[in-house]
Amino acid sequence: MADTITVTDNRTGKTYELPVTDGTINAMDLRQIKVSGDDFGLMAYDPAYKNTASCRSKITFIDGDEGILRYRGYPIEQLAEESNFLEVSYLILKGELPNQTQMDRFRHEVTHHTLVHENTRELLDGFRYDAHPMGILISTIAALSTFYPEARLVNDAENRWLQIVRLIGKVPTLAAYAFRHRRGLPYVYPDNELSYAGNFLSMMFKMTERTYVPNPAAEKALDVLFILHADHEQNCSATAMRGVGSSKVDPYSALAAACAALYGPLHGGANEAVVKMLAEIGSKDNIPSFVKRAKEDRNVRLMGFGHRVYKNYDPRAKVIKRLADDVFEAVGKNPLIDIAVELERIALEDDYFVEKKLYPNVDFYSGLIYQALGLPMDMYPVLFAIGRTVGWLAQWEEMLVDKDQAISRPRQIYLGESERPYVPMSER
Ligand code: SDX
């Protein structure tokens, strides 16, 4: 059997044979299907790209039905158990696990790019004390583009790598600065002796002690959470990174756009929304009435549930749920966990959620760990952005070197007015 499909256009009786590659047809092959010579040709209509492959990628594999997630072929469960975030970052960027020399060099490069230009502090001072840290992070990441004008040389591999290690090093610093600004606390400079997660905790929570000593359970939990959030193929924010990056803008400006997409409550903002939802529910007794609302009112969602791709349990949620037990043992149990576990139990027995295949996703339990670590709710999407920065950058670079790609510019179905003459004000 040929790897083709045969399409009959019933408007003309003509048939067309379209090649099938990697389970897809090339949308441009539809353009030959016309009803007349001057017809533009057929297009596909796919709002929110629910059934459109935008690229070929080798970075992350997801099987939504089986609940599988792999970075460069390695199962997320094994990476969470055996690896660390910087090693996983190298893997996602380079496609292979590093040897010791490569790992030491990469760690050195990232660690020595954690400082930000001192002018950034003045920029931060312009924000209100109650500015949402995601708004601060998006702004300061974009501002970094003004300190590194050479970053616009996106076709130069060496230059790209320099900007990549700068961003992986600096995003946690900007995130911590956002937190410290809102607390009216002095900014804490990076401590190059600490791990990636340990340094972030130090920049967040160091007070007057000479050296910050991270809680090992908190450090480990954050490192695993960064791993679990590192990439997720063509999600909304990765699509923003690829789309904005396709105009050949510098990676700081593109990453600010990706961060902005992540900020939305349907995407990375869900972890903050989950904790607010659990606090609003308040007790197990109120769960049935809340679930009823989530089923009946389209404006009420069971935040942290459902996924465009996963129609099974999000494998990350399973790891995070186990991680939560370790963290609560070390730093004290988050009382909301009991409501979360009961809410999950009730939802997974409810036909509405079962039929729509709505399972807990990465955001359902992550916020409870962040809260137990003493992080304020509005910092949760910021933590998501720290982990996802490496995924955005890997997707960005893969797009730039992909010969199939060009500037992202979809078509539309025009339903507006046909041509009409201008009407002077006196005649309106
Ligand atoms: C992330 O794409 C990624 O990979 C994202 C991410 C990543 O790592 O990058 O995994 C991270 O964003 C996780 C998702 C976090 N968001 C939430 O938890 C918010 C709550 N979830 C939903 O809003 C929703 O499930 C989405 C946005 C996640 C997915 O939306 P879809 O695929 O567009 O599905 P949909 O909104 O069309 O819902 C299908 C049906 C609808 O009912 P009907 O219109 O068919 O009657 O399911 C219902 C929805 O009303 N539904 C829910 C629901 N999610 C979907 N009903 C109640 N509660 C929910 N959470």
Coordinates of C-alpha atoms in Angstrom, one line a residue, residues 107-363:
R107 CA 27.9 23.8 35.0
H108 CA 30.8 26.3 35.0
E109 CA 29.3 28.3 32.1
V110 CA 25.8 28.5 33.7
T111 CA 27.1 29.3 37.1
H112 CA 29.3 32.1 35.8
H113 CA 26.4 33.7 34.0
T114 CA 24.1 34.1 37.0
L115 CA 24.8 37.8 37.7
V116 CA 22.6 40.4 36.0
H117 CA 23.6 44.0 35.0
E118 CA 23.4 46.3 37.9
N119 CA 21.0 48.6 35.9
T120 CA 18.4 45.8 36.3
R121 CA 18.0 46.8 39.9
E122 CA 16.9 50.3 38.9
L123 CA 14.4 48.7 36.5
L124 CA 13.1 46.6 39.3
D125 CA 12.7 49.7 41.5
G126 CA 10.1 51.0 39.1
F127 CA 7.6 48.3 39.9
R128 CA 5.0 48.7 42.7
Y129 CA 5.6 46.7 45.8
D130 CA 2.6 44.5 44.8
A131 CA 3.5 43.9 41.2
H132 CA 2.9 40.3 40.1
P133 CA 6.4 38.6 39.8
M134 CA 5.5 37.2 36.4
G135 CA 5.0 40.8 35.1
I136 CA 8.3 41.7 36.6
L137 CA 10.0 38.6 35.1
I138 CA 8.6 39.1 31.6
S139 CA 9.8 42.7 31.7
T140 CA 13.3 42.0 33.0
I141 CA 13.9 39.1 30.6
A142 CA 12.9 41.4 27.7
A143 CA 15.2 44.1 29.2
L144 CA 18.1 41.8 29.0
S145 CA 18.0 42.0 25.2
T146 CA 19.2 45.6 25.6
F147 CA 22.3 44.6 27.4
Y148 CA 23.4 42.0 24.8
P149 CA 22.8 43.5 21.4
E150 CA 24.9 40.8 19.8
A151 CA 22.1 38.3 20.7
R152 CA 20.3 39.3 17.5
L153 CA 22.9 37.3 15.6
V154 CA 20.6 34.3 15.9
N155 CA 22.2 32.4 12.9
D156 CA 25.5 32.1 14.7
A157 CA 25.6 28.9 16.7
E158 CA 28.3 30.1 19.1
N159 CA 26.4 33.3 19.8
R160 CA 23.2 31.3 20.4
W161 CA 24.9 29.1 22.9
L162 CA 26.3 32.1 24.8
Q163 CA 22.7 33.6 25.1
I164 CA 21.3 30.2 26.1
V165 CA 23.7 29.8 29.0
R166 CA 23.2 33.4 30.0
L167 CA 19.4 32.9 30.1
I168 CA 19.6 29.6 32.1
G169 CA 21.9 31.4 34.5
K170 CA 20.1 34.6 34.8
V171 CA 16.4 33.7 34.9
P172 CA 16.5 32.4 38.5
T173 CA 18.3 35.6 39.5
L174 CA 15.6 37.8 38.0
A175 CA 13.0 35.6 39.6
A176 CA 14.5 35.9 43.0
Y177 CA 15.0 39.6 42.6
A178 CA 11.3 40.0 41.7
F179 CA 10.5 38.2 45.0
R180 CA 13.0 40.3 47.1
H181 CA 11.8 43.6 45.5
R182 CA 8.2 42.9 46.6
R183 CA 9.3 42.1 50.1
G184 CA 11.5 45.2 50.3
L185 CA 14.5 43.0 51.0
P186 CA 18.0 43.5 49.7
Y187 CA 18.9 41.6 46.6
V188 CA 21.1 38.5 47.3
Y189 CA 23.9 37.9 44.8
P190 CA 24.3 34.4 43.4
D191 CA 26.4 32.0 45.4
N192 CA 28.5 30.0 42.9
E193 CA 29.3 27.3 45.5
L194 CA 25.7 26.2 45.7
S195 CA 23.7 24.0 43.3
Y196 CA 21.3 25.5 40.7
A197 CA 18.3 25.0 43.0
G198 CA 20.3 25.8 46.2
N199 CA 21.5 29.1 44.7
F200 CA 17.9 30.0 43.8
L201 CA 16.8 29.3 47.4
S202 CA 19.7 31.4 48.7
M203 CA 18.8 34.4 46.4
M204 CA 15.2 34.0 47.6
F205 CA 15.6 33.5 51.3
K206 CA 19.1 34.4 52.5
M207 CA 18.9 37.1 55.3
T208 CA 21.8 38.2 57.5
E209 CA 23.6 34.8 57.7
R210 CA 27.0 34.9 56.0
T211 CA 26.3 31.8 53.9
Y212 CA 22.8 30.4 53.2
V213 CA 22.5 26.7 53.8
P214 CA 19.6 25.3 51.8
N215 CA 17.3 22.7 53.3
P216 CA 18.4 19.5 51.4
A217 CA 14.8 18.3 51.0
A218 CA 13.8 21.7 49.6
E219 CA 16.8 21.8 47.3
K220 CA 16.1 18.3 46.0
A221 CA 12.4 19.0 45.5
L222 CA 13.0 22.2 43.6
D223 CA 15.6 20.5 41.4
V224 CA 13.1 17.7 40.6
L225 CA 10.4 20.2 39.9
F226 CA 12.7 22.1 37.5
I227 CA 13.3 18.8 35.7
L228 CA 9.6 18.0 35.5
H229 CA 8.9 21.4 34.0
A230 CA 11.8 21.6 31.6
D231 CA 10.0 20.9 28.4
H232 CA 6.7 19.7 27.0
E233 CA 6.9 19.8 23.2
Q234 CA 4.6 22.2 21.4
N235 CA 2.6 23.7 24.3
C236 CA 1.2 27.2 24.2
S237 CA 4.4 28.9 25.4
A238 CA 6.8 26.8 23.3
T239 CA 4.6 27.8 20.3
A240 CA 5.0 31.4 21.3
M241 CA 8.8 31.0 21.6
R242 CA 8.9 29.4 18.1
G243 CA 6.5 31.9 16.6
V244 CA 8.1 35.0 17.9
G245 CA 11.6 33.5 17.4
S246 CA 10.7 32.8 13.7
S247 CA 11.0 36.5 13.0
K248 CA 14.7 36.2 13.9
V249 CA 14.3 38.4 17.0
D250 CA 16.9 37.9 19.8
P251 CA 16.2 35.0 22.2
Y252 CA 15.6 37.4 25.2
S253 CA 12.6 39.1 23.4
A254 CA 11.3 35.7 22.3
L255 CA 11.6 34.2 25.8
A256 CA 9.7 37.1 27.3
A257 CA 6.9 36.3 24.9
A258 CA 7.0 32.6 25.9
C259 CA 6.9 33.7 29.6
A260 CA 3.9 35.9 28.8
A261 CA 2.1 32.9 27.3
L262 CA 2.9 30.7 30.3
Y263 CA 1.5 33.4 32.6
G264 CA -2.1 32.6 31.5
P265 CA -4.3 30.7 34.0
L266 CA -5.0 28.0 31.5
H267 CA -1.3 27.3 31.1
G268 CA 1.5 27.9 33.7
G269 CA -0.7 30.1 35.8
A270 CA -2.8 27.0 36.8
N271 CA -0.5 26.0 39.7
E272 CA -1.3 29.3 41.4
A273 CA -5.0 28.9 40.5
V274 CA -5.0 25.3 42.0
V275 CA -3.9 26.5 45.5
K276 CA -6.4 29.4 45.4
M277 CA -9.1 26.8 44.4
L278 CA -8.1 24.4 47.2
A279 CA -8.1 27.3 49.7
E280 CA -11.5 28.4 48.5
I281 CA -12.9 24.9 48.9
G282 CA -11.5 25.0 52.4
S283 CA -12.6 21.6 53.6
K284 CA -13.4 18.1 52.3
D285 CA -17.1 18.7 53.0
N286 CA -17.2 21.4 50.4
I287 CA -15.7 19.3 47.6
P288 CA -18.9 17.8 46.2
S289 CA -20.5 21.2 45.7
F290 CA -17.4 22.6 44.1
V291 CA -17.2 19.6 41.7
K292 CA -20.8 20.2 40.8
R293 CA -20.0 23.8 39.9
A294 CA -17.0 22.7 37.8
K295 CA -19.3 20.4 35.9
E296 CA -22.2 22.8 35.4
D297 CA -20.7 26.2 35.1
R298 CA -18.4 26.7 32.1
N299 CA -16.7 29.6 33.9
V300 CA -15.6 27.3 36.8
R301 CA -12.8 24.8 36.1
L302 CA -11.2 22.2 38.2
M303 CA -7.8 23.8 38.0
G304 CA -4.9 21.4 37.6
F305 CA -7.2 19.0 35.8
G306 CA -7.4 18.2 32.1
H307 CA -4.9 18.5 29.3
R308 CA -4.9 19.0 25.6
V309 CA -2.6 16.0 25.1
Y310 CA -2.8 13.8 28.2
K311 CA -6.0 11.8 28.2
N312 CA -4.5 9.8 31.1
Y313 CA -2.8 10.8 34.3
D314 CA 0.0 13.3 33.6
P315 CA 3.2 11.4 34.5
R316 CA 4.6 14.5 36.0
A317 CA 1.7 14.7 38.5
K318 CA 2.5 11.2 39.7
V319 CA 6.1 12.1 40.4
I320 CA 5.1 15.4 42.1
K321 CA 2.6 13.7 44.3
R322 CA 5.3 11.3 45.6
L323 CA 7.7 14.3 45.9
A324 CA 5.1 16.1 48.0
D325 CA 5.2 13.3 50.7
D326 CA 9.0 13.7 51.0
V327 CA 8.8 17.5 51.2
F328 CA 6.0 17.5 53.8
E329 CA 8.0 15.1 55.9
A330 CA 10.9 17.5 55.9
V331 CA 9.2 20.9 56.2
G332 CA 5.8 20.1 57.5
K333 CA 2.6 18.9 55.8
N334 CA 0.5 21.3 53.7
P335 CA -3.0 20.9 55.1
L336 CA -4.4 21.5 51.6
I337 CA -3.0 18.2 50.4
D338 CA -5.8 16.3 52.1
I339 CA -8.4 18.4 50.2
A340 CA -6.4 17.8 46.9
V341 CA -6.2 14.0 47.4
E342 CA -9.9 13.8 48.2
L343 CA -10.8 16.1 45.3
E344 CA -8.8 13.9 42.9
R345 CA -10.5 10.8 44.3
I346 CA -14.0 12.2 43.9
A347 CA -13.3 13.6 40.4
L348 CA -11.7 10.4 39.1
E349 CA -14.9 8.6 40.1
D350 CA -17.2 11.1 38.5
D351 CA -18.5 10.3 35.0
Y352 CA -18.1 13.9 33.8
F353 CA -14.3 13.8 34.3
V354 CA -13.9 10.2 33.3
E355 CA -15.8 10.6 30.0
K356 CA -13.9 13.8 29.2
K357 CA -10.6 12.1 30.3
L358 CA -9.8 14.9 32.7
Y359 CA -6.9 13.8 35.0
P360 CA -4.6 15.7 37.3
N361 CA -1.9 17.5 35.3
V362 CA 1.5 18.9 36.3
D363 CA -0.1 21.9 38.1

